[in-house]
The first five atom37 places (N, CA, C, CB, O) and aatype in JSON, in Angstrom:
{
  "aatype": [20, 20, 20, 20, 20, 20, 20, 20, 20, 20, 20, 20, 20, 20, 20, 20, 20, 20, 20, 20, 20, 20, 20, 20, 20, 20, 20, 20, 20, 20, 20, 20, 20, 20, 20, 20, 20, 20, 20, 20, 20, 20, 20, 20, 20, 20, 20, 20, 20, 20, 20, 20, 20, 20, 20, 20, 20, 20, 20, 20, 20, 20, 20, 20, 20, 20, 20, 20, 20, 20, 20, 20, 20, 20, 20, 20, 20, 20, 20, 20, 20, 20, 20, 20, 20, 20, 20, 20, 20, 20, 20, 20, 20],
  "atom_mask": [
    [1, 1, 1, 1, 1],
    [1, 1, 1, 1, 1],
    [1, 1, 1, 1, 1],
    [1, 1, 1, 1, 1],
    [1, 1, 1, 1, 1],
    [1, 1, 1, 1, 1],
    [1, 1, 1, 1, 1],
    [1, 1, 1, 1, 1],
    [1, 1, 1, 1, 1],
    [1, 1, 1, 1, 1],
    [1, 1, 1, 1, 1],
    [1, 1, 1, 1, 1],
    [1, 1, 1, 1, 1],
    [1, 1, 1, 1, 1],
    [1, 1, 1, 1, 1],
    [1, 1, 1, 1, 1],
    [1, 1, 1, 1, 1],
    [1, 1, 1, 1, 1],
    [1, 1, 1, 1, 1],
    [1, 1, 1, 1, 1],
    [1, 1, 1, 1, 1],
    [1, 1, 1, 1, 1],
    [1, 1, 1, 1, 1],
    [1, 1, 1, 1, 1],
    [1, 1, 1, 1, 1],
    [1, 1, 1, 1, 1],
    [1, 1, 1, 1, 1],
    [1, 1, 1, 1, 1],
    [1, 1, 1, 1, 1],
    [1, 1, 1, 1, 1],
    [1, 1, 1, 1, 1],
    [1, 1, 1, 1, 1],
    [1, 1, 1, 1, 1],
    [1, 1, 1, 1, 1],
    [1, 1, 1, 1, 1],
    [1, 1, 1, 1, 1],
    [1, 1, 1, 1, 1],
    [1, 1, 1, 1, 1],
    [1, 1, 1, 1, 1],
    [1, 1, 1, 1, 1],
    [1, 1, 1, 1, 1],
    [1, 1, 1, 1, 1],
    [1, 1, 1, 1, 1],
    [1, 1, 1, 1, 1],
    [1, 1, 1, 1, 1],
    [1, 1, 1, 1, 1],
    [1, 1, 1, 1, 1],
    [1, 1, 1, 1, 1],
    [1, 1, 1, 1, 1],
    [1, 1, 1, 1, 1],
    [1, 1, 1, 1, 1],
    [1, 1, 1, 1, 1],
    [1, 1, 1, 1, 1],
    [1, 1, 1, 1, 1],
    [1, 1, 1, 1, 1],
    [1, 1, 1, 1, 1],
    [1, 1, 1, 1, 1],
    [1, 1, 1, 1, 1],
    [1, 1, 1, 1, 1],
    [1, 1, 1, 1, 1],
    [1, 1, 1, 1, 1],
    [1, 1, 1, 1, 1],
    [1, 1, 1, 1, 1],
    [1, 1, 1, 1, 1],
    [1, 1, 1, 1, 1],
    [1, 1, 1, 1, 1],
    [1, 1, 1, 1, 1],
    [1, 1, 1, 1, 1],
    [1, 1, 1, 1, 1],
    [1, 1, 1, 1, 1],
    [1, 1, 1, 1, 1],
    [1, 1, 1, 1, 1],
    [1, 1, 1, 1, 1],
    [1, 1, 1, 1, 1],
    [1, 1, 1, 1, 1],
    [1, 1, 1, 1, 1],
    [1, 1, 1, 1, 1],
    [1, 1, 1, 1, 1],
    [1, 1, 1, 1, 1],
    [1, 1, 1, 1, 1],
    [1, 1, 1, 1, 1],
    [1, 1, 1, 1, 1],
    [1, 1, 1, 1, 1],
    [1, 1, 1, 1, 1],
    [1, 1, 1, 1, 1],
    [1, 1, 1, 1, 1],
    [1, 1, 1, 1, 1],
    [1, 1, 1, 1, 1],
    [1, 1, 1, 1, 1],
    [1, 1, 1, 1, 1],
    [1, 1, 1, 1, 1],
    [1, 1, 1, 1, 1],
    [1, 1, 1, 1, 1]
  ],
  "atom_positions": [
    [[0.84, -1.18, 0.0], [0.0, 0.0, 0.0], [0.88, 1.24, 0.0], [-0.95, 0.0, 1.21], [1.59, 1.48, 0.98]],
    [[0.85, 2.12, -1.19], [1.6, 3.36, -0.98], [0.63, 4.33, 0.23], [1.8, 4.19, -2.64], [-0.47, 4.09, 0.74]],
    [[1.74, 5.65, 0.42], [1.28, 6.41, 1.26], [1.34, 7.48, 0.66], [1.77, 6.39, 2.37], [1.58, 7.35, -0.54]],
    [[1.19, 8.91, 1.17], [1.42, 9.99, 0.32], [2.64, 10.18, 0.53], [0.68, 11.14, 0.47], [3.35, 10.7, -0.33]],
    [[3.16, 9.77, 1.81], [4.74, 10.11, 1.59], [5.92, 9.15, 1.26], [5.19, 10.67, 2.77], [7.15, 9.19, 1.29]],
    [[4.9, 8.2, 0.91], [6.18, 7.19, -0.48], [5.81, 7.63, -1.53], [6.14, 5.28, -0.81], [6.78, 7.79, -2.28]],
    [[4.49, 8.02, -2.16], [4.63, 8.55, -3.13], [4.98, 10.03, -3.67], [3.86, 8.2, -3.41], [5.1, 10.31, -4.87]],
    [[5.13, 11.05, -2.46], [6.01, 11.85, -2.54], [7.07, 11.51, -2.66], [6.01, 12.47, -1.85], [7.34, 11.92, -3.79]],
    [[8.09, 10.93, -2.22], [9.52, 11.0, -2.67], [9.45, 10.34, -4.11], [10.6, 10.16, -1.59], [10.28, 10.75, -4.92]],
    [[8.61, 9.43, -4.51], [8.85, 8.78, -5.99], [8.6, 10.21, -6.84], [7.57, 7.3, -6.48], [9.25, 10.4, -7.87]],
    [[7.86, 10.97, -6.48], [7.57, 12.1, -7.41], [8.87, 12.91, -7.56], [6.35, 13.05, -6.87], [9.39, 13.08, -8.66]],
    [[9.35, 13.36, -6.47], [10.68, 14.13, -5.91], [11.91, 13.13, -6.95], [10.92, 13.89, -3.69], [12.77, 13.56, -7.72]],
    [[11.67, 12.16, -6.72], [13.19, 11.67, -7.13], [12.92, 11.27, -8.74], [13.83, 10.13, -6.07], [13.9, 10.9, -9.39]],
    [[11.62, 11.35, -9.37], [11.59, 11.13, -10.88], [11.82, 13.1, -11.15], [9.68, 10.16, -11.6], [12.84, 13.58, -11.66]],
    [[10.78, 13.81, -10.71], [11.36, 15.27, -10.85], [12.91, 15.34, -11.03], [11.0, 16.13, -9.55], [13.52, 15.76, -12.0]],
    [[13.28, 14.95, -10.11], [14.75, 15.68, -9.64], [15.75, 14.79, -11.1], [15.43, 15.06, -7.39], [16.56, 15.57, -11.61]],
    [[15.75, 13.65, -11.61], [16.11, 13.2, -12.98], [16.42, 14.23, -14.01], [15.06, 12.42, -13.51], [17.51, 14.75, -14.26]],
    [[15.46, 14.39, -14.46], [15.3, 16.19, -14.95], [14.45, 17.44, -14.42], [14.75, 16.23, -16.3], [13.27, 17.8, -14.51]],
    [[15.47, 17.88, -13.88], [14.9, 19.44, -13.2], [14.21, 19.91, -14.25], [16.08, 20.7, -12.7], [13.0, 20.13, -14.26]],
    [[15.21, 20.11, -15.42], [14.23, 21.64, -16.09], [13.15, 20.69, -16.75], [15.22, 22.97, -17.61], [12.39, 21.31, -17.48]],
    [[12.96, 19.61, -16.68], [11.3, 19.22, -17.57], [10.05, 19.1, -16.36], [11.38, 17.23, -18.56], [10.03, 18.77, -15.18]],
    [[9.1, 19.54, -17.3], [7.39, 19.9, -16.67], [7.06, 18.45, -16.62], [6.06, 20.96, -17.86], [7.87, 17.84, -17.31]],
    [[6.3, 17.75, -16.14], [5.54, 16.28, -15.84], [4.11, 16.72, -15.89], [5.91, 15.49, -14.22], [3.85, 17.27, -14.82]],
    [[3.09, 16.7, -16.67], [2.15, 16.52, -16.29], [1.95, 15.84, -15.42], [1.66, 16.34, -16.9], [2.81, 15.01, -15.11]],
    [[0.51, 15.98, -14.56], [-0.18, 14.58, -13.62], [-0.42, 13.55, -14.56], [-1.78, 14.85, -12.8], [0.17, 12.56, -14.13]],
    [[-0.97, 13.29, -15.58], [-1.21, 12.23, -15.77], [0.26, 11.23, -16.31], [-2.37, 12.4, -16.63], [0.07, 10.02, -16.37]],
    [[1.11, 11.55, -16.54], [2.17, 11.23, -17.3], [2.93, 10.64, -16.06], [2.87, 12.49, -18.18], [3.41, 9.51, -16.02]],
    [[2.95, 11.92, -14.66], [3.34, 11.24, -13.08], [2.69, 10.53, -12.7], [3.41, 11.91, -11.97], [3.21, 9.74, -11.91]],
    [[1.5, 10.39, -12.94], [0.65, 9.3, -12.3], [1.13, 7.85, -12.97], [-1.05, 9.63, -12.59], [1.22, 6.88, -12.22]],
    [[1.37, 7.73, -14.17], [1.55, 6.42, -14.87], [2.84, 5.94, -13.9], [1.89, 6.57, -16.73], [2.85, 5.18, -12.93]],
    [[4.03, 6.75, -14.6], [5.12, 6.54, -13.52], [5.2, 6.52, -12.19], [5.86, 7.22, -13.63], [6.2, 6.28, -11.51]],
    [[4.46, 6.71, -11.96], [4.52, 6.52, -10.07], [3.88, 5.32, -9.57], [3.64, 7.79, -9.15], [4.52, 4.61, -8.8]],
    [[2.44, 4.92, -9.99], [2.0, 4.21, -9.85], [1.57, 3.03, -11.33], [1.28, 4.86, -9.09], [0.75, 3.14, -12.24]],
    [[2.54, 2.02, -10.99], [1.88, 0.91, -12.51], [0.5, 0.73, -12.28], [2.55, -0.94, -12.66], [0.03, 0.75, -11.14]],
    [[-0.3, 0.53, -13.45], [-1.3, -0.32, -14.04], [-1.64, -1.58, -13.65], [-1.06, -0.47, -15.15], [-1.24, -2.37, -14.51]],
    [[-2.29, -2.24, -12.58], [-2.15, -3.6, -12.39], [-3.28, -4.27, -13.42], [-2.34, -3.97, -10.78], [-4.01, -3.71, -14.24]],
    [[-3.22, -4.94, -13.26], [-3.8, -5.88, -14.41], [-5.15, -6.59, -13.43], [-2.39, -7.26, -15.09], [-5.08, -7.34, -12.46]],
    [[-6.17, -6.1, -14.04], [-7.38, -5.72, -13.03], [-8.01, -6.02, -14.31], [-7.61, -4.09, -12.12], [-7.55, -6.13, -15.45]],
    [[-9.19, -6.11, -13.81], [-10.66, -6.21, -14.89], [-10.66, -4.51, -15.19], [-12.58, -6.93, -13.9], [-10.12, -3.61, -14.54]],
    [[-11.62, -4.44, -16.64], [-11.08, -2.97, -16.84], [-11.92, -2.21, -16.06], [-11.08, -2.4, -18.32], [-11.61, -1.03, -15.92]],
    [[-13.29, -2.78, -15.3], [-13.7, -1.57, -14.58], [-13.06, -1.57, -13.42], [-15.08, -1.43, -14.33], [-13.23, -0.53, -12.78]],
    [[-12.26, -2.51, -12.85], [-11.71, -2.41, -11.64], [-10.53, -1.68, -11.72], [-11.51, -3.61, -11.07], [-10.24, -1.04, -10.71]],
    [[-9.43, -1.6, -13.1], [-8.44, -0.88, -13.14], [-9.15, 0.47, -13.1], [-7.54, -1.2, -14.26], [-8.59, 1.11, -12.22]],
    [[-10.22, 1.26, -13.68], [-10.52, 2.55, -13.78], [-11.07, 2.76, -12.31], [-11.52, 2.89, -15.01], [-11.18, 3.92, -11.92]],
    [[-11.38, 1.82, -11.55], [-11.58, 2.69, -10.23], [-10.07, 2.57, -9.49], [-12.97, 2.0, -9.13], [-9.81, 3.42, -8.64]],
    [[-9.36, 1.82, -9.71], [-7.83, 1.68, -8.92], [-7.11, 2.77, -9.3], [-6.89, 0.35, -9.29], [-6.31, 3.25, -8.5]],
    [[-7.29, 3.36, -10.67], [-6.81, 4.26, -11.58], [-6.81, 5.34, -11.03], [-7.41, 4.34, -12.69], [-5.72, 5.83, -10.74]],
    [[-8.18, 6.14, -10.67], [-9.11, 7.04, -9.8], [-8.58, 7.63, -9.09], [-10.01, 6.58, -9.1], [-8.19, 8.78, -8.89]],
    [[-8.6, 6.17, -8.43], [-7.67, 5.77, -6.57], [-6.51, 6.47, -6.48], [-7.0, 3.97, -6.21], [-6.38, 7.46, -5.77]],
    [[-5.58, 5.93, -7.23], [-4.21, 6.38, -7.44], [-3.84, 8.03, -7.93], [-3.69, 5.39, -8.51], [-2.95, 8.73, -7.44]],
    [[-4.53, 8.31, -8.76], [-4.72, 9.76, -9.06], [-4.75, 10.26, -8.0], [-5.79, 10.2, -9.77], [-3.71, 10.81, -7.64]],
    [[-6.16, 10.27, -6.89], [-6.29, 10.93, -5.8], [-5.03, 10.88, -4.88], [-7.43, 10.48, -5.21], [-4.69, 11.87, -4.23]],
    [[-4.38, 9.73, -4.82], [-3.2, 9.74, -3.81], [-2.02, 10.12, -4.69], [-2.95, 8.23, -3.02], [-1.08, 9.52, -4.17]],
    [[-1.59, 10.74, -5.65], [-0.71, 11.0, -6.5], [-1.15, 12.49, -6.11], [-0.78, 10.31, -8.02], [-0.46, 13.07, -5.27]],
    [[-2.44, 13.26, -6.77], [-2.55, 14.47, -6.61], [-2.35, 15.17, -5.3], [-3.57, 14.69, -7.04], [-1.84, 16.28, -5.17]],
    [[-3.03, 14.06, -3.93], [-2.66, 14.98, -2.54], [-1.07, 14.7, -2.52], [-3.55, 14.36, -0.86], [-0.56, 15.35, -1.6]],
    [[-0.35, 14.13, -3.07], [1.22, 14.13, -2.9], [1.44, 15.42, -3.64], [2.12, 12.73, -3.57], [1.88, 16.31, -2.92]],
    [[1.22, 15.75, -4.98], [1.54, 16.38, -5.35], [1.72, 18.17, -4.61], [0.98, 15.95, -6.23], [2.73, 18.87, -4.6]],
    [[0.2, 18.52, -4.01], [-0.52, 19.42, -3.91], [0.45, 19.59, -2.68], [-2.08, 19.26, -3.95], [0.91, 20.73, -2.64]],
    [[0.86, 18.81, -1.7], [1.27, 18.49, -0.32], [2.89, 19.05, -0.79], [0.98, 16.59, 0.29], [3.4, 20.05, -0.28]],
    [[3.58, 18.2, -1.87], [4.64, 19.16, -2.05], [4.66, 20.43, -2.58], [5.39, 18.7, -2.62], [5.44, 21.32, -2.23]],
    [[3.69, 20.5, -3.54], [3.93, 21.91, -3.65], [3.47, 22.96, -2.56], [3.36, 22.26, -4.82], [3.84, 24.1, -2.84]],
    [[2.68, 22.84, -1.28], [2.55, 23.37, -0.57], [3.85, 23.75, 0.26], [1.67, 22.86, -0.18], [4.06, 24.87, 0.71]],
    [[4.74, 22.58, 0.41], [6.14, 22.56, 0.84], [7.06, 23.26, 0.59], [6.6, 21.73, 0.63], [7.85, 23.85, 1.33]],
    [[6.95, 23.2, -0.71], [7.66, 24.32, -1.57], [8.72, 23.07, -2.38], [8.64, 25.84, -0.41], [9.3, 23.52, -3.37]],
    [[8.94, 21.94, -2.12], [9.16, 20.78, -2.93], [9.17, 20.95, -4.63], [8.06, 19.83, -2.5], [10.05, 20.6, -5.42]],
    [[7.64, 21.7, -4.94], [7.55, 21.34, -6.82], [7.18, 23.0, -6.37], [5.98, 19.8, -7.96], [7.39, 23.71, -5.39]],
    [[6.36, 23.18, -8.04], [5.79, 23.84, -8.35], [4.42, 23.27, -8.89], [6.52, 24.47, -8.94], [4.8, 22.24, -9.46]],
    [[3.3, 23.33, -9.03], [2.35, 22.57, -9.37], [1.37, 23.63, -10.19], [1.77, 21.82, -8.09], [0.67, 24.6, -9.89]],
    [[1.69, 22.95, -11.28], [1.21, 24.57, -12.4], [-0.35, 24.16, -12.26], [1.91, 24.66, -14.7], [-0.44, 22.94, -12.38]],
    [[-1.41, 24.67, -12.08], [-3.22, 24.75, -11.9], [-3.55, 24.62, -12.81], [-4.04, 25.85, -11.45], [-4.39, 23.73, -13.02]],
    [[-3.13, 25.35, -13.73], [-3.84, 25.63, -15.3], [-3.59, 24.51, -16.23], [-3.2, 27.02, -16.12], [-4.34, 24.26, -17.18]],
    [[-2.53, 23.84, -15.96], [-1.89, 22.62, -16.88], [-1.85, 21.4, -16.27], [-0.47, 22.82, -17.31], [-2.09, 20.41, -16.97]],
    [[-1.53, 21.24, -14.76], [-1.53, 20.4, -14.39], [-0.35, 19.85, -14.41], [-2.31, 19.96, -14.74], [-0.33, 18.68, -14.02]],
    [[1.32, 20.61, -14.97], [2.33, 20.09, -15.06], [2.88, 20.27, -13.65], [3.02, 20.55, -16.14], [2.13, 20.87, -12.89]],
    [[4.01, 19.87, -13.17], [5.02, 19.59, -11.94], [6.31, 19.99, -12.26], [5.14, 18.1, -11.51], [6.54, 19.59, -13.4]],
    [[7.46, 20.72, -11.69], [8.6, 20.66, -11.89], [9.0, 20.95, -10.54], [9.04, 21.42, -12.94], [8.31, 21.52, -9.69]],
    [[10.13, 20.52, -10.43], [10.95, 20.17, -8.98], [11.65, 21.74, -8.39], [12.47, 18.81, -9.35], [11.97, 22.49, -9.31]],
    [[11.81, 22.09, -7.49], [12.15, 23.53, -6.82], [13.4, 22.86, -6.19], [10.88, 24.34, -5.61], [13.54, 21.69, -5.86]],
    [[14.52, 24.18, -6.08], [16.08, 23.55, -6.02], [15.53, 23.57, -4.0], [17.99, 25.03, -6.89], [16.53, 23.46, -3.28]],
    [[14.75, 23.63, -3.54], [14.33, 23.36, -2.51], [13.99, 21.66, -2.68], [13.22, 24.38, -2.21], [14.65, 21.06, -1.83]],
    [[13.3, 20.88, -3.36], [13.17, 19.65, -3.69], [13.98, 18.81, -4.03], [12.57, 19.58, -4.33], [13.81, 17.59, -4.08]],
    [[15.36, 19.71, -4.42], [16.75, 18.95, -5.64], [17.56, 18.93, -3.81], [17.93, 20.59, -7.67], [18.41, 18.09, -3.52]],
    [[17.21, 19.72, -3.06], [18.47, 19.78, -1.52], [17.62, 18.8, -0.81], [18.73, 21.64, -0.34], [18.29, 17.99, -0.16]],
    [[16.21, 18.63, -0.75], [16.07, 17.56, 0.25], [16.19, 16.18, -0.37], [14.74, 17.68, 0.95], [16.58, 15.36, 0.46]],
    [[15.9, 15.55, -1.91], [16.85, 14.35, -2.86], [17.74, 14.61, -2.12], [17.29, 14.43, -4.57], [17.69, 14.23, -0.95]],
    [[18.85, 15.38, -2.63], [20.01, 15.35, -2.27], [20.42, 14.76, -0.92], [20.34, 16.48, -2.4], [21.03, 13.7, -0.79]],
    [[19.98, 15.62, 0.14], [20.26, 15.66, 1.57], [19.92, 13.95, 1.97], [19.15, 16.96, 2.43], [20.48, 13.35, 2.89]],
    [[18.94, 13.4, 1.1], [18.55, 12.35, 1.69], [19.56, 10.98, 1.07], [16.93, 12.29, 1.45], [20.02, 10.04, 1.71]],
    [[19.65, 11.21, -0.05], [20.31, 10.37, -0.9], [21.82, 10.05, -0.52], [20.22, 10.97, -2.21], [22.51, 9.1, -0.88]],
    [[22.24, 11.57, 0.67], [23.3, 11.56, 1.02], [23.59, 10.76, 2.23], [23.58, 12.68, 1.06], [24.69, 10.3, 2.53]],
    [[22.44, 10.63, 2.93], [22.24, 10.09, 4.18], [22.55, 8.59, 3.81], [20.75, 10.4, 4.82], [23.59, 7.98, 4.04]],
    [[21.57, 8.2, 3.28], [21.25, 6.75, 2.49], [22.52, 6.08, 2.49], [20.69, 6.88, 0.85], [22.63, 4.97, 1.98]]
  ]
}
């Protein structure tokens, strides 16, 4: 079972790959969370599911100051505030 804050850092550490590129949500959502292989109405409600816990990650870092979370587009890009806590952590690790 992900959480919002495992799937925050998966967001953080695919961001931080390439800083200067935008991610849409739906494009982060694929990558963050696979597709399981579900009946198809059961994948579109798991689908749903995952969105919702992808977007409060999202919304949660950009409240942080982590991303930027563009409204109008729906794209993501990582804040050198987001590239020091990767970092800081990756360093720990």
């Amino acid at each position: 079972m992900y959480t919002k804050f495992t799937i925050s850092e998966m967001i953080l550490n695919l961001l931080a790959q390439n800083p200067e590129k935008t991610y849409p949500f739906e494009d982060l959502t694929s990558m963050v969370i696979p597709c399981l292989n579900e009946s198809i109405q059961e994948s579109l409600l798991i689908q749903r599911s995952n969105q919702a816990k992808v977007l409060d990650a999202l919304i949660m870092l950009d409240n942080e100051g982590f991303i930027i979370l563009d409204s109008a587009t729906d794209a993501s890009i990582i804040t050198i505030k987001g590239l020091i806590n990767i970092s800081s952590k990756s360093f720990l690790n």
